[in-house]
Tab-separated table of C-alpha atoms in Angstrom:
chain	number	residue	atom	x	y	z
A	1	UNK	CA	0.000	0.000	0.000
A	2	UNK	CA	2.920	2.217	-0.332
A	3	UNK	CA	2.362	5.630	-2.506
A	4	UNK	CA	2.043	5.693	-5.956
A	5	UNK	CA	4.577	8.067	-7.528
A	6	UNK	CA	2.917	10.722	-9.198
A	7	UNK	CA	6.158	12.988	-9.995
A	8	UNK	CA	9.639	11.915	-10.346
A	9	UNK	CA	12.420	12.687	-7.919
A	10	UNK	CA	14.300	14.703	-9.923
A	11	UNK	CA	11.222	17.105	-10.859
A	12	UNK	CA	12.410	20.657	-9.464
A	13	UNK	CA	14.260	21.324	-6.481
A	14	UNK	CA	13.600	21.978	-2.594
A	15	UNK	CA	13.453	25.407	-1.418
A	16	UNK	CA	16.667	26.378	-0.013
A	17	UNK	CA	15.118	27.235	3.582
A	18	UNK	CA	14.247	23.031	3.138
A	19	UNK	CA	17.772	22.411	1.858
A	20	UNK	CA	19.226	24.063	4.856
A	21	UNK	CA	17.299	22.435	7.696
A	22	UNK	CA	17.281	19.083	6.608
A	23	UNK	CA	21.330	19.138	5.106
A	24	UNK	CA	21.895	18.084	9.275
A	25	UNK	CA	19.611	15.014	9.021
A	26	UNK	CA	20.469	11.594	8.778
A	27	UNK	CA	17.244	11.393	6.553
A	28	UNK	CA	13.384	12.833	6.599
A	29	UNK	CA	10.375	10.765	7.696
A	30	UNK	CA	7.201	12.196	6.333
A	31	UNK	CA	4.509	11.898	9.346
A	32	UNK	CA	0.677	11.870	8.427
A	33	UNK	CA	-2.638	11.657	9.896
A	34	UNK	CA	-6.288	10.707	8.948
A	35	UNK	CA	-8.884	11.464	10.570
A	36	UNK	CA	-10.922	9.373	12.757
A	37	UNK	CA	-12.949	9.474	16.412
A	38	UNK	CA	-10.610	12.632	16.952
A	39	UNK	CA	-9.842	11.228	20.291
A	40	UNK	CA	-6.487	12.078	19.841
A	41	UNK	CA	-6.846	15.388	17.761
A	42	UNK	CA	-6.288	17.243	20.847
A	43	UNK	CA	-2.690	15.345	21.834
A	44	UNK	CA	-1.332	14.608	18.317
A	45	UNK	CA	-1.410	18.610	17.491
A	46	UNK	CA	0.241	19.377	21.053
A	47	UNK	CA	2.382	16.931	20.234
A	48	UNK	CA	3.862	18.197	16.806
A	49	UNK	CA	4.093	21.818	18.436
A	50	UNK	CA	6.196	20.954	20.862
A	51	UNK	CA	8.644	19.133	18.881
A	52	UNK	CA	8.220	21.520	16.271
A	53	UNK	CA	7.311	19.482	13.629
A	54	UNK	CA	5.100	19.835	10.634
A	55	UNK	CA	2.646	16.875	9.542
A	56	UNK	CA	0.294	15.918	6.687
A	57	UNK	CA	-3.382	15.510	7.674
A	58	UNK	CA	-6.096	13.660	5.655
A	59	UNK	CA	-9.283	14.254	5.863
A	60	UNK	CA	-13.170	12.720	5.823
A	61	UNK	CA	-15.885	14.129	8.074
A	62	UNK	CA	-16.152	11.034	10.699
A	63	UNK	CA	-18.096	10.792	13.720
A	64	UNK	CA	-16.062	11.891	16.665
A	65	UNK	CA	-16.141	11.308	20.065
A	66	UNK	CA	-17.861	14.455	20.895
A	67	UNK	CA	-20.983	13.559	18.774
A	68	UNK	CA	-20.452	15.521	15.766
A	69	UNK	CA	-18.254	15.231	12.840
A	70	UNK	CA	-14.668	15.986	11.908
A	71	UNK	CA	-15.787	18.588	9.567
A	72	UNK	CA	-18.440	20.053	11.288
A	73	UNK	CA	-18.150	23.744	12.517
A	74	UNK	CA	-17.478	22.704	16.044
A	75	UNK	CA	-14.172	21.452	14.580
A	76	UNK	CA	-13.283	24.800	12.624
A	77	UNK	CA	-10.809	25.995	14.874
A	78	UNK	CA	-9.410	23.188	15.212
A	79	UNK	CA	-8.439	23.195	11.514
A	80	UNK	CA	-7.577	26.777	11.240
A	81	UNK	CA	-5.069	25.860	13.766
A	82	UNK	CA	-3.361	23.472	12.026
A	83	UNK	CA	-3.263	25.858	9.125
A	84	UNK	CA	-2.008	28.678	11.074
A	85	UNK	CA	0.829	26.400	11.851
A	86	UNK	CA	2.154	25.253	8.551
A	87	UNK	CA	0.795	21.500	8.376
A	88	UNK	CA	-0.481	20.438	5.002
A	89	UNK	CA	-4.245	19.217	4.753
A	90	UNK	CA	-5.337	16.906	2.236
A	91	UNK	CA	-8.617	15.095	1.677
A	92	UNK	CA	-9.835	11.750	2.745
A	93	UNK	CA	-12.814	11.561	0.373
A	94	UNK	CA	-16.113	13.432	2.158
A	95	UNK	CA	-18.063	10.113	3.493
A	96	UNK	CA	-14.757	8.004	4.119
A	97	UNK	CA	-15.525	6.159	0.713
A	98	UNK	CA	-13.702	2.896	1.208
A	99	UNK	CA	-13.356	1.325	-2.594
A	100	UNK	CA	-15.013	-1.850	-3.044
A	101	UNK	CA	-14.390	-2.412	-6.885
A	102	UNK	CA	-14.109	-1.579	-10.361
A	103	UNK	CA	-17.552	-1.947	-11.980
A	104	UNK	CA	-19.260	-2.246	-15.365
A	105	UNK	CA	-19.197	0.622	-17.922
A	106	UNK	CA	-16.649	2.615	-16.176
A	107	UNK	CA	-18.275	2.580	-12.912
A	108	UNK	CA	-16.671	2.869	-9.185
A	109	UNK	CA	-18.092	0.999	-6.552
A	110	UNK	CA	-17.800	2.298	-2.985
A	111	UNK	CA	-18.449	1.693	0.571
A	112	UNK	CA	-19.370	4.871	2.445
A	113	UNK	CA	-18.249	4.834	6.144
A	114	UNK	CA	-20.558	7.761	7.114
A	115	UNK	CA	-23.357	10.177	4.935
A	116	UNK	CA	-26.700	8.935	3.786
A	117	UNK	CA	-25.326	5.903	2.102
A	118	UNK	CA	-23.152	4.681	5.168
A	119	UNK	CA	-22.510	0.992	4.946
A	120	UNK	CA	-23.876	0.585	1.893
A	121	UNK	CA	-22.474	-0.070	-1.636
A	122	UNK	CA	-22.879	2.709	-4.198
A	123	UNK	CA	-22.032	3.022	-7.827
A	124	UNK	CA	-19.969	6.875	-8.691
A	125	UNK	CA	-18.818	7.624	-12.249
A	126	UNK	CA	-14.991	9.076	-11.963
A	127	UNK	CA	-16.658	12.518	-11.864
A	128	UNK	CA	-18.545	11.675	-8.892
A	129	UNK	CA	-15.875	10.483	-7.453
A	130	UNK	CA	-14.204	13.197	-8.363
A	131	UNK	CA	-16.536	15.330	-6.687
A	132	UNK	CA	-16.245	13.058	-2.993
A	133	UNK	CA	-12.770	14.065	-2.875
A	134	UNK	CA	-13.211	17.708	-4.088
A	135	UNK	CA	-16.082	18.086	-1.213
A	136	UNK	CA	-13.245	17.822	1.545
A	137	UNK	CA	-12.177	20.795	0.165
A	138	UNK	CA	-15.604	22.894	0.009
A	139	UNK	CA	-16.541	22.276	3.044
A	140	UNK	CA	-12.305	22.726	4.416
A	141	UNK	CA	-13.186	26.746	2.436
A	142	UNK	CA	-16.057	27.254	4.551
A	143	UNK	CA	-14.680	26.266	8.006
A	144	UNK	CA	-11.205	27.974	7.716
A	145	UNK	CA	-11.112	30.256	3.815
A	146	UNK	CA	-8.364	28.415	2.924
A	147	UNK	CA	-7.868	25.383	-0.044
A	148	UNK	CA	-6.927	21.683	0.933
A	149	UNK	CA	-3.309	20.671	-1.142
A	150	UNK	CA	-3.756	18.764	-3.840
A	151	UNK	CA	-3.497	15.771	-2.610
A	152	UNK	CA	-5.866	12.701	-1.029
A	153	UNK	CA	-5.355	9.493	0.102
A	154	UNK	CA	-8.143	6.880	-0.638
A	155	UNK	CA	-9.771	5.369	2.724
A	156	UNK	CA	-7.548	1.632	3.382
A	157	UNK	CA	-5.227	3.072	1.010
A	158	UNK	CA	-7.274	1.187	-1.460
A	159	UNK	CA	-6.922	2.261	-5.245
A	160	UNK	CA	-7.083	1.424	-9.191
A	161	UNK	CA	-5.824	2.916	-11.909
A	162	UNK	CA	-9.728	4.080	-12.720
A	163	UNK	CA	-9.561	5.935	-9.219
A	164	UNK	CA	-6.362	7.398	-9.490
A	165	UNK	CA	-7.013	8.301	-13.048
A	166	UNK	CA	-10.471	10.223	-11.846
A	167	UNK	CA	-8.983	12.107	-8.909
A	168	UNK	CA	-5.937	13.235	-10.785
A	169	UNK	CA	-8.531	14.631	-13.562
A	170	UNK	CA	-9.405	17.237	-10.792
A	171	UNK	CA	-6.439	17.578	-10.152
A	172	UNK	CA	-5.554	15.455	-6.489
A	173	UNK	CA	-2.285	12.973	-6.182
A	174	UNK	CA	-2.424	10.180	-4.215
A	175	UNK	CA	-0.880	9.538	-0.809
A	176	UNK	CA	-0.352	5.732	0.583
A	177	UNK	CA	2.576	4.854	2.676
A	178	UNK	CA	5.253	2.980	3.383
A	179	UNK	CA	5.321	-0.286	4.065
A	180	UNK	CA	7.658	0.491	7.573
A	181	UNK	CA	5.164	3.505	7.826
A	182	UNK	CA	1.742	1.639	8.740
A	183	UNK	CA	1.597	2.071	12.186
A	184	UNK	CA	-0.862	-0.684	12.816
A	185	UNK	CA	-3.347	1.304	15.371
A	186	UNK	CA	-6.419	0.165	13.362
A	187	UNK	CA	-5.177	-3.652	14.626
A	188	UNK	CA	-5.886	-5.637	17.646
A	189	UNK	CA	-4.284	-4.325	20.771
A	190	UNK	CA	-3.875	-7.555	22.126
A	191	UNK	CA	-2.365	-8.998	19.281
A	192	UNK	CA	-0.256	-6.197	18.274
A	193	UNK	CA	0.183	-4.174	21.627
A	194	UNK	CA	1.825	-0.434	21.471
A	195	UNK	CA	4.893	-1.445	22.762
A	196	UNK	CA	5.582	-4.142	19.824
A	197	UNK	CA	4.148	-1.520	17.414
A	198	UNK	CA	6.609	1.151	18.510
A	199	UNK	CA	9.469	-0.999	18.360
A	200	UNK	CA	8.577	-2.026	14.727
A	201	UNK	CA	8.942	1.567	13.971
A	202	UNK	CA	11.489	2.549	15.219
A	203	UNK	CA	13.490	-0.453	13.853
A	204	UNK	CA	12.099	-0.209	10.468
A	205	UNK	CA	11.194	3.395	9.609
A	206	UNK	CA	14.003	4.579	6.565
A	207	UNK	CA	14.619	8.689	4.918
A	208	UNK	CA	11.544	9.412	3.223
A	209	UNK	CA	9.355	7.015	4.249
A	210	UNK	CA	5.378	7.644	4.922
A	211	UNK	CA	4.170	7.229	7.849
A	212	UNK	CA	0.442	6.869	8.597
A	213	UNK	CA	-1.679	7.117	11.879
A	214	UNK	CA	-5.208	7.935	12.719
A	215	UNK	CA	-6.673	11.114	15.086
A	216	UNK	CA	-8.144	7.911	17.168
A	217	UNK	CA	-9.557	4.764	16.413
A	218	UNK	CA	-12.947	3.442	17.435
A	219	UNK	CA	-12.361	-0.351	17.998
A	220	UNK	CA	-8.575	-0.300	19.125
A	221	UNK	CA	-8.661	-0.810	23.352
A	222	UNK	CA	-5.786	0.344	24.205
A	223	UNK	CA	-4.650	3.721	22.095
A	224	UNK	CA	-2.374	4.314	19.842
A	225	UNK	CA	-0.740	7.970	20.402
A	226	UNK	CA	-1.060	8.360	23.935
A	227	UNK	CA	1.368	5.594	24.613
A	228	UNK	CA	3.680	5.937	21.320
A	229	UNK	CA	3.594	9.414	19.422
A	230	UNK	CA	5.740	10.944	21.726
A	231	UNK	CA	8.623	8.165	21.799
A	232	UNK	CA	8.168	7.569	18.336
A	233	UNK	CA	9.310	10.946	17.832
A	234	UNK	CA	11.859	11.155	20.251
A	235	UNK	CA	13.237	8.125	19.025
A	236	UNK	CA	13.384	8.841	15.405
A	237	UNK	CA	14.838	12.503	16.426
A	238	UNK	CA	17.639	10.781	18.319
A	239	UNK	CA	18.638	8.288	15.484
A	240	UNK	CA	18.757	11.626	13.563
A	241	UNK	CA	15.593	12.101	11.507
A	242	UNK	CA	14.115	15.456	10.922
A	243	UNK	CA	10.633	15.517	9.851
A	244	UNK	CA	8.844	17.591	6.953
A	245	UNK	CA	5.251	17.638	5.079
A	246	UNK	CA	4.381	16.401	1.831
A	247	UNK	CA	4.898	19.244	0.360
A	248	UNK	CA	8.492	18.268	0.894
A	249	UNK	CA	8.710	14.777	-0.194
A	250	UNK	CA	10.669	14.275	-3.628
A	251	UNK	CA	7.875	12.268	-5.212
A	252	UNK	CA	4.973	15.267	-4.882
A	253	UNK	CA	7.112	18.432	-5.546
A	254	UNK	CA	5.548	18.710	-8.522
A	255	UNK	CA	1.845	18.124	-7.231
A	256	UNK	CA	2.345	21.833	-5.607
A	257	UNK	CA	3.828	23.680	-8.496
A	258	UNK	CA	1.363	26.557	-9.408
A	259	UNK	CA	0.494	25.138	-12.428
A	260	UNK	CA	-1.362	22.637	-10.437
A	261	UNK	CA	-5.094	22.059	-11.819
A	262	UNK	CA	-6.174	22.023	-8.546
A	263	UNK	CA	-7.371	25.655	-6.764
């Protein structure tokens, strides 16, 4: 499920102020976030602050713990915040739209996770599809006046050409992640406690690798961030990683040029 390249390496180069802070690091891990219950929105963005790092955030408008929904007003501060401080803020499709297939005459079969159509599967032509990414972003306008990036990462990480093909007609790259980067809080606590999670990190994580974690997760008992976030960062600091957004990584430099299609 690692990212699909959508620019080469070589295409343009950092800005120098990049070039400068990161010529001291042993290499860059790219840390990102999708939304989720948002138990942990409040802890991951003290978090970053604190260590001074900027992060990519994906996102769908998910029931929280508080009762409403990621994207609701309630949570408009919240984003603005994040904005304020430099993260980049992709989309996660509007209604989480997990993909369930490839269908007949060009069609795209989804799974909403939330919206009218939650649980069910739907048929979307690439435009509508299209238009589930692009409806993170309307809604991101009216909460904080400012445009998502270009980019999105499909709910499971789950793509086909057809998908990727429709979002990057309006103008949205895809995001996975690295193998090393799945940070497994979606999976059993029990069988995959935080401790053994953490350590596979920190072991495994390479330069320019993805990493992906959720803003809380419904069914996992015991927690994800609370117990790693902070050593994970520590950790990686001390082996001599720096971190940086997407807007940074090699393979997406040219996603942000301003001849982007995308607003």
């Amino acid at each position: 499920m690692a990212a699909s390249a959508t620019a080469a390496a070589t295409a343009g180069a950092k800005p120098q102020a990049a070039l400068l802070r990161h010529s001291a690091c042993k290499g860059t891990i790219y840390l990102s976030f999708d939304t989720g219950s948002q138990s942990q929105a409040a802890l991951i963005a003290d978090t970053l602050n604190r260590h001074k790092i900027k992060a990519t955030f994906f996102l769908a408008n998910e029931k929280t713990v508080n009762g409403d929904y990621s994207l609701d007003p309630s949570w408009s501060a919240y984003w603005k915040a994040r904005v304020a401080e430099g993260h980049a803020i992709g989309s996660h499709t509007f209604d989480h739209d997990v993909l369930a297939k490839d269908g007949a005459n060009g069609a795209i079969l989804v799974k909403p996770g939330f919206g009218a159509h939650a649980g069910k599967i739907i048929s979307l032509t690439p435009a509508q599809y299209c238009e589930e990414i692009k409806r993170v972003d309307q809604r991101f306008v009216e909460l904080t006046g400012k445009h998502l990036d270009p980019i999105w990462r499909a709910p499971a990480g789950r793509t086909t050409p057809r998908t990727l093909a429709a979002a990057q007609a309006c103008g949205y790259a895809h995001v996975g992640w690295a193998p090393a980067g799945f940070s497994g809080d979606e999976l059993s606590s029990t069988a995959y406690p935080n401790a053994v999670l953490l350590q596979k990190s920190l072991r495994d994580l390479r330069d320019g690798d993805i990493f992906v974690a959720h803003m809380g997760i419904w069914s996992r008992k015991e927690a994800w961030a609370p117990a790693n976030l902070e050593p994970l960062i520590s950790g990686l600091e001390q082996k001599g990683y720096c971190f940086a957004t997407l807007r940074e990584h090699p393979d997406y430099l040219s996603q942000f040029k301003p001849s982007s299609k995308h607003p």
